[in-house]
CSV table of C-alpha atoms in Angstrom, one decimal:
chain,number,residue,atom,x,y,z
X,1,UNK,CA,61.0,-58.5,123.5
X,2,UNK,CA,63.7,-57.0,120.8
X,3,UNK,CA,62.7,-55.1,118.0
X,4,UNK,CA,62.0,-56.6,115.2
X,5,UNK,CA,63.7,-55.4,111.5
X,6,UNK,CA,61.6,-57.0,108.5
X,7,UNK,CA,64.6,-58.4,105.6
X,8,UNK,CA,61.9,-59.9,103.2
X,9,UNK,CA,62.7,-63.2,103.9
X,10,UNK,CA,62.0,-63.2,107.6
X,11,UNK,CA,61.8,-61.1,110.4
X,12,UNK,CA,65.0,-61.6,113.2
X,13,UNK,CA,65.4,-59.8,116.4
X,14,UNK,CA,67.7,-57.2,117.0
X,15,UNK,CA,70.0,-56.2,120.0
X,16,UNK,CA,68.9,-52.9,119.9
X,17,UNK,CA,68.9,-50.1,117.3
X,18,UNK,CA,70.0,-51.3,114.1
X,19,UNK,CA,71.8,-54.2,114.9
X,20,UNK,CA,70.1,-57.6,114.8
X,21,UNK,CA,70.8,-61.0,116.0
X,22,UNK,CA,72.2,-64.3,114.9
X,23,UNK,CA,69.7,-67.0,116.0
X,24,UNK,CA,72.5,-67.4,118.5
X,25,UNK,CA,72.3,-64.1,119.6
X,26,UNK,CA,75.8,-63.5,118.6
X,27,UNK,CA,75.9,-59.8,117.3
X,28,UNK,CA,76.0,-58.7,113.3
X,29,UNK,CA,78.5,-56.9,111.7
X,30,UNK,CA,79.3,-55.6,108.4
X,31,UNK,CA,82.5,-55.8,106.6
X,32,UNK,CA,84.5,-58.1,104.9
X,33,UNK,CA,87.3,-58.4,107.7
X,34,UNK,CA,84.1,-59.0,110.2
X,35,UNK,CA,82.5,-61.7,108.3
X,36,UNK,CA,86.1,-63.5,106.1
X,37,UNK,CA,85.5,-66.9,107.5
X,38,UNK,CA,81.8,-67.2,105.6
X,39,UNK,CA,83.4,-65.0,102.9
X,40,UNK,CA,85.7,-67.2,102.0
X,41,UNK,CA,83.4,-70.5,102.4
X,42,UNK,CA,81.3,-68.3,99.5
X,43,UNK,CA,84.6,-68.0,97.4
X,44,UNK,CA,85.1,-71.6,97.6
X,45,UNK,CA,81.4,-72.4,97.0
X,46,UNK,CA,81.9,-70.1,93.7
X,47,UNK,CA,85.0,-72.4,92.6
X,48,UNK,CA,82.8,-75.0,92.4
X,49,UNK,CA,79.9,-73.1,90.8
X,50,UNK,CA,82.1,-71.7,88.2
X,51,UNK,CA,84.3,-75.2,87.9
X,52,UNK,CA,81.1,-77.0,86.7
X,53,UNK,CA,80.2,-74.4,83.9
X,54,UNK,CA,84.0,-74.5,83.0
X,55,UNK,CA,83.8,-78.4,81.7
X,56,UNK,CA,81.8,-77.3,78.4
X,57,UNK,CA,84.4,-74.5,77.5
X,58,UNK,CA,86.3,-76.7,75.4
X,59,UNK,CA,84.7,-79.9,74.4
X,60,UNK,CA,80.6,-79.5,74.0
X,61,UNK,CA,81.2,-77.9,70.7
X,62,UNK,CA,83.5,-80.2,69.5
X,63,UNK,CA,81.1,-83.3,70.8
X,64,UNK,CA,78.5,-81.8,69.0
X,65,UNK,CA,80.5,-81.7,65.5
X,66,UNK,CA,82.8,-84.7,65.7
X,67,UNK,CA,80.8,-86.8,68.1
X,68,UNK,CA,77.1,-86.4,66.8
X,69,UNK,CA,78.0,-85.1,63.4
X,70,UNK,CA,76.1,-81.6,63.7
X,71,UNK,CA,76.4,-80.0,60.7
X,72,UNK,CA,75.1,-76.9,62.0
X,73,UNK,CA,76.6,-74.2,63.3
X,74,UNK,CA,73.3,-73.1,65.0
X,75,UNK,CA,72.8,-76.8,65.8
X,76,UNK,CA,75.7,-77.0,67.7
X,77,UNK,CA,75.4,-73.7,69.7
X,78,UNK,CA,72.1,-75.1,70.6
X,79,UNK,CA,73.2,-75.7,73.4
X,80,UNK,CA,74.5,-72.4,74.7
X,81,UNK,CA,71.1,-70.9,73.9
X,82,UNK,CA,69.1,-72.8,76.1
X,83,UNK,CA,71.7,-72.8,78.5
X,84,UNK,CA,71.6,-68.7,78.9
X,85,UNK,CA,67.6,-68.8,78.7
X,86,UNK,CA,67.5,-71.0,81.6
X,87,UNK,CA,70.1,-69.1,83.4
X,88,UNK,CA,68.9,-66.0,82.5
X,89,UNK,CA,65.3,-66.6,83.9
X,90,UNK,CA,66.4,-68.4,87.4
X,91,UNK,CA,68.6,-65.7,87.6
X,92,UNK,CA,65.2,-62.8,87.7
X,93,UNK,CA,63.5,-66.1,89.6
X,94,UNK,CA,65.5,-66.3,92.4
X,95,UNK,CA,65.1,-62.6,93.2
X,96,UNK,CA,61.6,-63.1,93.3
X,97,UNK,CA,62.5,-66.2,95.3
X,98,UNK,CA,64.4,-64.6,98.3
X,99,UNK,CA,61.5,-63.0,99.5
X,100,UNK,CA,60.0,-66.3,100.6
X,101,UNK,CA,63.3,-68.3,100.8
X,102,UNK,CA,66.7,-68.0,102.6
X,103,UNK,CA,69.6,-67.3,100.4
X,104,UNK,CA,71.2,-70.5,101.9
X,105,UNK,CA,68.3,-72.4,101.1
X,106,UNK,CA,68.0,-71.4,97.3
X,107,UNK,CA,71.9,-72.4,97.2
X,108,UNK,CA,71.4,-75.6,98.5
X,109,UNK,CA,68.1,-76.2,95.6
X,110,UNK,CA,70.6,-75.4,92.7
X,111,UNK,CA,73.6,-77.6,94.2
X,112,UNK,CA,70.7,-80.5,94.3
X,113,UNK,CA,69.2,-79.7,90.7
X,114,UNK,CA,72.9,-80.0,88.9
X,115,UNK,CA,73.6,-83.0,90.3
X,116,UNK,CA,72.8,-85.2,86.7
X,117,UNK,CA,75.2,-82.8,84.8
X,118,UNK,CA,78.7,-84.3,84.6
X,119,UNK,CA,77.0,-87.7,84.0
X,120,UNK,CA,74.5,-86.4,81.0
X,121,UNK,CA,77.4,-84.7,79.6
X,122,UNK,CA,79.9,-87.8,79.9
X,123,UNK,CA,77.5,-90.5,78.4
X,124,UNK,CA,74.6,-88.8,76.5
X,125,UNK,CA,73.0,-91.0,73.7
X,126,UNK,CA,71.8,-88.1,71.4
X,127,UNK,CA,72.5,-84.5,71.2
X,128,UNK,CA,69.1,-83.6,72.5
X,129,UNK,CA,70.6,-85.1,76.0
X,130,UNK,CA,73.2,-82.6,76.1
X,131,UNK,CA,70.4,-79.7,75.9
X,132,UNK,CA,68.6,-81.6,78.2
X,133,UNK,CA,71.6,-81.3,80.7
X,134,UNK,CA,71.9,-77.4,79.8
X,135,UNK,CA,68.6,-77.1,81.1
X,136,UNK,CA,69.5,-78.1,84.5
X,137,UNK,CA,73.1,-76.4,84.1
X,138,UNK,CA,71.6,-73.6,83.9
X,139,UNK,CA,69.0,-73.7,86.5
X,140,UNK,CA,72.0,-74.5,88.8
X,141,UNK,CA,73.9,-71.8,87.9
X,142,UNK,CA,71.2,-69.6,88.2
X,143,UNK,CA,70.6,-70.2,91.6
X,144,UNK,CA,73.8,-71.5,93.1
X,145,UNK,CA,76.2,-67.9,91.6
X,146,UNK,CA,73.1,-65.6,92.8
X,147,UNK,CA,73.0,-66.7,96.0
X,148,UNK,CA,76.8,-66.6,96.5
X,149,UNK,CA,76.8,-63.2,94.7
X,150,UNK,CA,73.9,-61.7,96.9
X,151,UNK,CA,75.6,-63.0,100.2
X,152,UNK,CA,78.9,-61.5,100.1
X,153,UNK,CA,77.2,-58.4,99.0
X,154,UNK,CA,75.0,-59.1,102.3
X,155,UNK,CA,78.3,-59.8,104.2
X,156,UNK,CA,80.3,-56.8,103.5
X,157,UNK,CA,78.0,-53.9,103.3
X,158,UNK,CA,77.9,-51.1,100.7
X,159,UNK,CA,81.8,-50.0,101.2
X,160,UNK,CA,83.2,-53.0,99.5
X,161,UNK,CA,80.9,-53.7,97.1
X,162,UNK,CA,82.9,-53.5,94.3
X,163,UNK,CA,85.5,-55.9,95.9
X,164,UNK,CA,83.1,-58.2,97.0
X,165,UNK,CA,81.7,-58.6,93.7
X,166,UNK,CA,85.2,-58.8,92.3
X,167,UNK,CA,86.4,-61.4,94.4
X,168,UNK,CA,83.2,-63.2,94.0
X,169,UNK,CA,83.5,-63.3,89.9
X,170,UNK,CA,87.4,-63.9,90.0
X,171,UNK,CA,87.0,-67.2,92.3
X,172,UNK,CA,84.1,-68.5,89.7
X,173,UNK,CA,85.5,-67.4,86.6
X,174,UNK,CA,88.9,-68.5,87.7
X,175,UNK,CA,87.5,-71.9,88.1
X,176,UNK,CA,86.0,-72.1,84.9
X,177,UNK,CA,89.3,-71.1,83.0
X,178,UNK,CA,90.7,-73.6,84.8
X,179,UNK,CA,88.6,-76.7,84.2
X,180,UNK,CA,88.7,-75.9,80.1
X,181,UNK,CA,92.2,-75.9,80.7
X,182,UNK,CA,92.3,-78.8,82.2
X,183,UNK,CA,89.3,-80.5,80.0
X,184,UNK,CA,90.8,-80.0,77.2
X,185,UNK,CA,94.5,-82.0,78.2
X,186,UNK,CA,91.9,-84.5,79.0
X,187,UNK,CA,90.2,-84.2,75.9
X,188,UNK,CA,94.0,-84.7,73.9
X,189,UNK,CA,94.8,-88.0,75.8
X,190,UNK,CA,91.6,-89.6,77.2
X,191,UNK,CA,89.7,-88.4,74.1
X,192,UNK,CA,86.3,-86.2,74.1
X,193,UNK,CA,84.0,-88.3,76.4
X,194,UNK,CA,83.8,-89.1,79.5
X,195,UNK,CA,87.0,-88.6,81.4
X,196,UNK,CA,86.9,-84.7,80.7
X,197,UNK,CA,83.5,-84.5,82.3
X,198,UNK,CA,83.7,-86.6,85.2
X,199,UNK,CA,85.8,-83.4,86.6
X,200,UNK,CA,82.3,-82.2,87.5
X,201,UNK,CA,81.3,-84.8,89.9
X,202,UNK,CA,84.2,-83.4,92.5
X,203,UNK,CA,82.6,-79.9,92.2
X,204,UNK,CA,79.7,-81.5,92.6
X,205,UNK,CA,80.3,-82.6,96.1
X,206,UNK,CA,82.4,-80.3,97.4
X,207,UNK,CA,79.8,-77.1,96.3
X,208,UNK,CA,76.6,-78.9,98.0
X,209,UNK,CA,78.9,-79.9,100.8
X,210,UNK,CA,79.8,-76.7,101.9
X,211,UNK,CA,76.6,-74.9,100.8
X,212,UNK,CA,75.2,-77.2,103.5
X,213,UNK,CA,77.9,-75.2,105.9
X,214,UNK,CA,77.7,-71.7,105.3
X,215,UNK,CA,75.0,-69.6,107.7
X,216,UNK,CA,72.4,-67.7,105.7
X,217,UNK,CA,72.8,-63.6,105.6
X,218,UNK,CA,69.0,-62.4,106.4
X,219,UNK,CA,70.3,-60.9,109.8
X,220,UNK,CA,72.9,-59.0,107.2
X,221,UNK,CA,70.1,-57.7,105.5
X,222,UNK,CA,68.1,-56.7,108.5
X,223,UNK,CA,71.0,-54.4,109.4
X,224,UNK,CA,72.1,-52.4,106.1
X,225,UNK,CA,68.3,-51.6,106.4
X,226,UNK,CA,68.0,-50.4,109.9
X,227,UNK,CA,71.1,-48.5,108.8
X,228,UNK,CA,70.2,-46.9,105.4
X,229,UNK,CA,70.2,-43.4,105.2
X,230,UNK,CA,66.8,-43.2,102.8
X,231,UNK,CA,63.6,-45.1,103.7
X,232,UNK,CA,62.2,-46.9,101.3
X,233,UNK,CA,60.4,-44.2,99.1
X,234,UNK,CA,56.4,-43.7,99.3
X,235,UNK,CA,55.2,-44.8,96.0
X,236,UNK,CA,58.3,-46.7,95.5
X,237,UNK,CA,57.5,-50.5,94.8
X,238,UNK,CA,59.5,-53.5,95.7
X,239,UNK,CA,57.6,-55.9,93.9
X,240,UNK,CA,59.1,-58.0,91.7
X,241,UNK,CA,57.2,-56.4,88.2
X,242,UNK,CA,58.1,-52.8,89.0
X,243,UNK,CA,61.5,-53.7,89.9
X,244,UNK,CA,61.9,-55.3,86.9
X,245,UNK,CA,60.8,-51.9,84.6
X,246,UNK,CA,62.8,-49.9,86.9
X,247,UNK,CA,66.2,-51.9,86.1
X,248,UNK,CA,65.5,-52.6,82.6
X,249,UNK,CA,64.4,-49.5,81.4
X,250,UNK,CA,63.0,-47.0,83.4
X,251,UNK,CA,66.0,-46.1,85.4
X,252,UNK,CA,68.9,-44.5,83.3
X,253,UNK,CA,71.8,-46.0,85.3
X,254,UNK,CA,70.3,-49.0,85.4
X,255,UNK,CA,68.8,-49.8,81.9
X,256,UNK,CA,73.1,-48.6,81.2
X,257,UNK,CA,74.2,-51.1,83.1
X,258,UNK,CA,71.5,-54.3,81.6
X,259,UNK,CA,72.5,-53.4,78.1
X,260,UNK,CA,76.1,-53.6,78.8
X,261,UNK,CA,75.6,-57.1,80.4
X,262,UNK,CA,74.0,-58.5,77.5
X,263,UNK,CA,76.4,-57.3,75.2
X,264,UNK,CA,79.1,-58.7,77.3
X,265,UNK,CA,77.9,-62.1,77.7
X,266,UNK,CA,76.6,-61.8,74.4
X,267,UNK,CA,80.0,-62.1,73.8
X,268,UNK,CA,81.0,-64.5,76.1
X,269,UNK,CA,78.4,-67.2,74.1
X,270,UNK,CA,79.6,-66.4,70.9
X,271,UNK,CA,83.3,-67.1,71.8
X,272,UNK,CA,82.1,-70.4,73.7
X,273,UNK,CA,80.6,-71.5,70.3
X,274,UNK,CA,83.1,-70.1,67.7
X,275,UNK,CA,86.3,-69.8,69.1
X,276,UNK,CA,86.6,-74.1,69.4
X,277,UNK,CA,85.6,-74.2,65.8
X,278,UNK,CA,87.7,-71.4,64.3
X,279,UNK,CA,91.0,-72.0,65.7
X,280,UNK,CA,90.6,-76.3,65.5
X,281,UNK,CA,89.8,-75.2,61.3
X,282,UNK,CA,93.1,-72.9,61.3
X,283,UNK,CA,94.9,-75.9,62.4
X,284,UNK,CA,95.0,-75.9,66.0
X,285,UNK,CA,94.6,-79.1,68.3
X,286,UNK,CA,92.5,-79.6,71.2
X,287,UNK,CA,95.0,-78.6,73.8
X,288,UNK,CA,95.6,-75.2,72.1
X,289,UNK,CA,91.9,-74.7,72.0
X,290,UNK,CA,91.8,-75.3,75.8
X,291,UNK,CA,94.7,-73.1,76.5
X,292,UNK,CA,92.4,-70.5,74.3
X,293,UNK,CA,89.8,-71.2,75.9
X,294,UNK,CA,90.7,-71.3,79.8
X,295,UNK,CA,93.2,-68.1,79.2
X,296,UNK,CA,89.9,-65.8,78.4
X,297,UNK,CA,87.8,-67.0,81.5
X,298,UNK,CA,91.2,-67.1,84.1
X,299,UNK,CA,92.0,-63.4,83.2
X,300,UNK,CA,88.7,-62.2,83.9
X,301,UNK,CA,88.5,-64.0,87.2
X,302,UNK,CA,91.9,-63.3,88.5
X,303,UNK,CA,91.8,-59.3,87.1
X,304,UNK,CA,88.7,-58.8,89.1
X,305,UNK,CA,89.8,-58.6,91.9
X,306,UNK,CA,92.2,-55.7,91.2
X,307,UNK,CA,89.5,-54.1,89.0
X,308,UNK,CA,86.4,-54.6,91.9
X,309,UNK,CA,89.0,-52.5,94.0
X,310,UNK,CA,89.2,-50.1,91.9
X,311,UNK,CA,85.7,-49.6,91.1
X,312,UNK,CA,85.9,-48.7,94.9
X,313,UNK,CA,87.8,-46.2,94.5
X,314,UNK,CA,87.8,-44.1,91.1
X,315,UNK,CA,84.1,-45.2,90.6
X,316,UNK,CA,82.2,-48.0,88.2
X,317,UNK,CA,81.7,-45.7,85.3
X,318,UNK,CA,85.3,-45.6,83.8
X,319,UNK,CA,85.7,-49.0,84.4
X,320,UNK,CA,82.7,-50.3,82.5
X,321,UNK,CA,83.3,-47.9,79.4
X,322,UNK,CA,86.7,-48.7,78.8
X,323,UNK,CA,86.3,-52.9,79.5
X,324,UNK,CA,83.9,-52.5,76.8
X,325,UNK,CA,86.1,-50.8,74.2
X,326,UNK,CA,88.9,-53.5,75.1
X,327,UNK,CA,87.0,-56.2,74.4
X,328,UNK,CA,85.7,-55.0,70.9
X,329,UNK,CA,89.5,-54.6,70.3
X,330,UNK,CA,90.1,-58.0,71.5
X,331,UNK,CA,87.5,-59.5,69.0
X,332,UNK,CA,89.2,-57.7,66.6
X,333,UNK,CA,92.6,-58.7,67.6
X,334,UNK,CA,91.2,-62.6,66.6
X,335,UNK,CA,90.5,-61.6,63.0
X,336,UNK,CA,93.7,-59.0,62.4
X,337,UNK,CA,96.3,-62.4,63.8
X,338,UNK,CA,94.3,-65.2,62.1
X,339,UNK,CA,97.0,-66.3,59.7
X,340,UNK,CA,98.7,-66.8,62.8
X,341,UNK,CA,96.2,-69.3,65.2
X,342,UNK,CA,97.5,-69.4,68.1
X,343,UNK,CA,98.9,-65.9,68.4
X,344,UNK,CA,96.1,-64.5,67.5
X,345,UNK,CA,94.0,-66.9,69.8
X,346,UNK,CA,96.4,-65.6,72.9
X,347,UNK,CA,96.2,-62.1,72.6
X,348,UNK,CA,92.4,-61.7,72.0
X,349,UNK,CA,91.6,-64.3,74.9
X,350,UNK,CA,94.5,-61.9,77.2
X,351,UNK,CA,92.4,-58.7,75.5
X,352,UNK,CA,89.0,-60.0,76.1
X,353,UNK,CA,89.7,-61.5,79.6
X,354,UNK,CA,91.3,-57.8,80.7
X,355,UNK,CA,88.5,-56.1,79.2
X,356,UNK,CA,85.7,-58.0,81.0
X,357,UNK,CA,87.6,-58.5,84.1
X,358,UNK,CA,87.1,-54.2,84.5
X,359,UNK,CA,83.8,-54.6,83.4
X,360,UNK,CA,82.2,-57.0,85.2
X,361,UNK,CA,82.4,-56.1,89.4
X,362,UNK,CA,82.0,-52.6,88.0
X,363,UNK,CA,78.3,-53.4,86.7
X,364,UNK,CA,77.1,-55.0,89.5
X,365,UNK,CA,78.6,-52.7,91.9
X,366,UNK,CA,76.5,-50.2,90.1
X,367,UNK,CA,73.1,-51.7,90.2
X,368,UNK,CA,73.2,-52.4,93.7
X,369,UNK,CA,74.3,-48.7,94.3
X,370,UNK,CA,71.1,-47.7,92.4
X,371,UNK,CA,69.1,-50.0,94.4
X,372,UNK,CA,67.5,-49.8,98.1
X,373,UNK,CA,68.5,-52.5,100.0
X,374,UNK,CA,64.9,-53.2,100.3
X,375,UNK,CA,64.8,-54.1,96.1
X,376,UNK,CA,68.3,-54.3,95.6
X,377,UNK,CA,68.3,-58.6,95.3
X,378,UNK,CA,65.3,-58.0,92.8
X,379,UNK,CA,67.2,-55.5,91.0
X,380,UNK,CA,70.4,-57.7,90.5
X,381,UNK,CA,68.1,-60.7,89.5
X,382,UNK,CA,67.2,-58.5,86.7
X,383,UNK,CA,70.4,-57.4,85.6
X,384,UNK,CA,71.8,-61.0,85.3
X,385,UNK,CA,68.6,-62.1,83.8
X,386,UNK,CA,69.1,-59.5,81.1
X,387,UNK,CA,73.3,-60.4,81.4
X,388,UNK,CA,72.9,-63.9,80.9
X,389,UNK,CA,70.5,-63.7,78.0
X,390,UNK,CA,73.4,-62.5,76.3
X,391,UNK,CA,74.7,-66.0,76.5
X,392,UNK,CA,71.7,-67.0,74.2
X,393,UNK,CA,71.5,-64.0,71.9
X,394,UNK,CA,75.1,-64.3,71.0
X,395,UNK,CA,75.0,-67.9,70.2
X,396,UNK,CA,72.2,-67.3,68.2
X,397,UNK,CA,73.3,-64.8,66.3
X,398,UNK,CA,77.1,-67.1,65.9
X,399,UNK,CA,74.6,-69.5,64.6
X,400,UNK,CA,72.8,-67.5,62.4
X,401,UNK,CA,75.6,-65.9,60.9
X,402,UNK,CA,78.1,-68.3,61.1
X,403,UNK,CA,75.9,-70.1,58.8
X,404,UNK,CA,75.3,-67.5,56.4
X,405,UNK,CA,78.3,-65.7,56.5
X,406,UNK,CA,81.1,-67.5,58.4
X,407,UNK,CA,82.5,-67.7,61.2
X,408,UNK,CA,84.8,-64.3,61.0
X,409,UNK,CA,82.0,-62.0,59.9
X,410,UNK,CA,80.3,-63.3,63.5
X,411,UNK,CA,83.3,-62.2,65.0
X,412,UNK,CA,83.2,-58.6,63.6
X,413,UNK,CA,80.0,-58.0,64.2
X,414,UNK,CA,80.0,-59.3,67.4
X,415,UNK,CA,83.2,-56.4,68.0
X,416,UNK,CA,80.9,-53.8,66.7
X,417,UNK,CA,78.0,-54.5,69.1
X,418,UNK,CA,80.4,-54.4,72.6
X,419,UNK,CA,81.9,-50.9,71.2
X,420,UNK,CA,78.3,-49.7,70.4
X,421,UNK,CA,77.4,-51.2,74.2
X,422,UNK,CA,80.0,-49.2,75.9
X,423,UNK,CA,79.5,-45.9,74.4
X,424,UNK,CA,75.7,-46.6,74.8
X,425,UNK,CA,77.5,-47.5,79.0
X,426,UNK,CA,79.1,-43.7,79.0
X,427,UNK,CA,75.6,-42.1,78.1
X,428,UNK,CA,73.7,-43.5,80.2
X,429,UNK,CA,75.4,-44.7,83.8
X,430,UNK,CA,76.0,-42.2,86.2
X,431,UNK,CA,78.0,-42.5,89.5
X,432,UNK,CA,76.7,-42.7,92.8
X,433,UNK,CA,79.7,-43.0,95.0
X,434,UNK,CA,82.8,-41.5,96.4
X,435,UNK,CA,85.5,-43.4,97.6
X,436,UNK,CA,84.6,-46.1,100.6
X,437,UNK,CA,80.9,-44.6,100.7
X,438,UNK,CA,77.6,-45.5,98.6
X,439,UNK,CA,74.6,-42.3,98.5
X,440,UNK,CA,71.3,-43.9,97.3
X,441,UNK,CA,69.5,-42.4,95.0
X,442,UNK,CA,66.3,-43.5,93.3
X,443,UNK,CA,65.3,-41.2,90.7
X,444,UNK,CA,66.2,-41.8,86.9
């Protein structure tokens, strides 16, 4: 009988040295030319993830002010924060999770959990059923854009993991620029609720349809380990706890890289929750608020892909400080414009989306560089927990402030954080590549 090469979630037989087996016995190869056709079903599955997060870009926070009367500020970002905390903790779940589940299978759980999404959102009674509906939003995103992340980093190998990730983020984000786009023309003619939402039920279908297609990557796995150059190190766990201190903390490059996710998406939340309600009080109409609004997201998807190239080539470093510094400059750029709404709404969303579109296939292409293939899933669950936390921390602090101070001292301060972030990003992340090749090391 073949050798056997353990992957965490099962054990597959190989061909020989270092190559396992499809349960067809079809050989494994790594690369992103070698494995396109499940690639791109991935990329398409990631439309969808991203396209279902996309229909509360534009109308939520207006439903929550015009259509339940939220007073609020916090109130009305309510939503946002249980929807990162969710995210945020399914996220560090589900790298727990692949050890005792296919990827494919964990996919498939958060297609089924966010089925009752689109419908919640399109005919809730109360407010408290649209946080109810966050809840399983963001168990479903949790699940459904770590699986596809983790796979096409699986698929491709550690050459191209900086366009992987790229193209991965680009097709999601893409599709959620899109949808507010779209949601919020719907929003101008069919009114708030529920025409906008319904949007979801297609991505619905056509994400757990195809989740149902694509093969799982364990035999992926199996084979960047027989390959690695480093063993896993003695002493070195891979459980879940010690991976969790080792990327949040322990490990310089890595504890560089969580901060800077936070902060990023720290941004991301506040914008969700402010930016409807600023520019609609300087005058603006729905429509222009979802142009806003699905400009930000689009840039970043689309400019990853030319930035998770890059990060292959002149390393994730540079990329991550400067992002940062261009997006406190964006948030500025919303302040310094303001007598001017929509100008100023353009060229922060074109600022911001450029800014996170270098930063964010950088970051992940650096944690899994830092990681063994043997705790590298673990590791990324932990940087997107700590990433999408940021979702909830800046929409409580909008809240918080935007109350107390208003809405364009949340914006200032929030530019002040993501410029601290990245020169907090050039102290602490170091490179571990060259060009087309990825050396492991494990030491802080």
């Amino acid at each position: 009988m073949p050798p056997l090469v353990r992957t965490g979630a099962a054990d597959r037989p190989t061909d020989g040295p270092g190559r396992p087996a499809r349960a067809g016995g079809s050989p494994v190869r790594l690369g992103l030319r070698e494995n396109r056709l499940q690639f791109t079903l991935l990329l398409v599955v990631n439309v969808c993830v991203g396209g279902l997060v996309g229909l509360e870009r534009t109308t939520v926070p207006l439903i929550g002010s015009e259509t339940f009367g939220l007073t609020s500020d916090l109130a009305v970002f309510s939503f946002i924060i249980v929807f990162g905390l969710t995210k945020a903790f399914t996220n560090l779940a589900a790298g727990a999770l692949t050890a005792r589940f296919r990827r494919r299978q964990l996919l498939v759980a958060g297609w089924l959990i966010g089925v009752p999404v689109p419908f919640a959102l399109a005919w809730a009674p109360s407010w408290g059923w649209i946080v109810a509906a966050n809840v399983l939003l963001g168990l479903n995103q949790g699940l459904t854009w770590s699986m596809t992340v983790n796979m096409k980093i699986d698929l491709v190998g550690p050459a191209r993991r900086g366009l992987a990730t790229g193209l991965n983020e680009a097709a999601g984000y893409t599709a959620v620029g899109a949808t507010a786009l779209l949601t919020g023309f719907l929003a101008t003619s069919h009114g708030l609720r529920p025409v906008p939402e319904l949007v979801g039920v297609v991505f619905l279908a056509a994400g757990l349809a195809l989740a149902l297609v694509v093969r799982d990557t364990a035999a992926h796995v199996a084979l960047e380990l027989a390959r690695h150059p480093q063993p896993l190190p003695t002493g070195e766990s891979s459980a879940p706890g010690a991976v969790f201190a080792r990327t949040s903390w322990r490990h310089r490059s890595l504890r560089g890289a969580s901060q800077a996710g936070l902060v990023n998406n720290l941004n991301d939340g506040l914008t969700w929750g402010v930016f409807p309600l600023l520019f609609t009080e300087h005058g603006l109409g729905l429509a222009a608020v979802g142009l806003i609004k699905g400009l930000y997201p689009v840039l970043w998807g689309i400019g990853q892909i030319p930035t998770g190239h890059l990060a292959d080539r002149v390393g994730r470093k540079p990329l991550i400080v400067a992002g940062m510094l261009v997006q406190a400059a964006g948030l500025v750029l919303a302040l310094a414009l303001l007598d001017r709404p929509m100008l100023a709404g353009t060229l922060s969303a074109v600022t911001l989306g450029v800014g996170t579109a270098m930063v964010y296939p950088a970051l992940m292409a650096s944690v899994s560089d830092h990681a063994h293939p043997a705790w590298r899933a673990n590791a990324l669950g932990t940087y997107r927990f700590w990433r999408d936390i940021g979702y909830a921390v800046g929409a409580l602090v909008a809240g918080v402030l935007a109350d107390t101070l208003g809405l364009n001292a949340t914006v200032l301060a929030a530019a002040v954080l993501t410029a601290g972030s990245g020169l907090l990003a050039a102290r602490w992340i170091t490179e571990r590549t060259t060009p087309g090749h990825t050396t492991h090391h494990t030491a802080p």
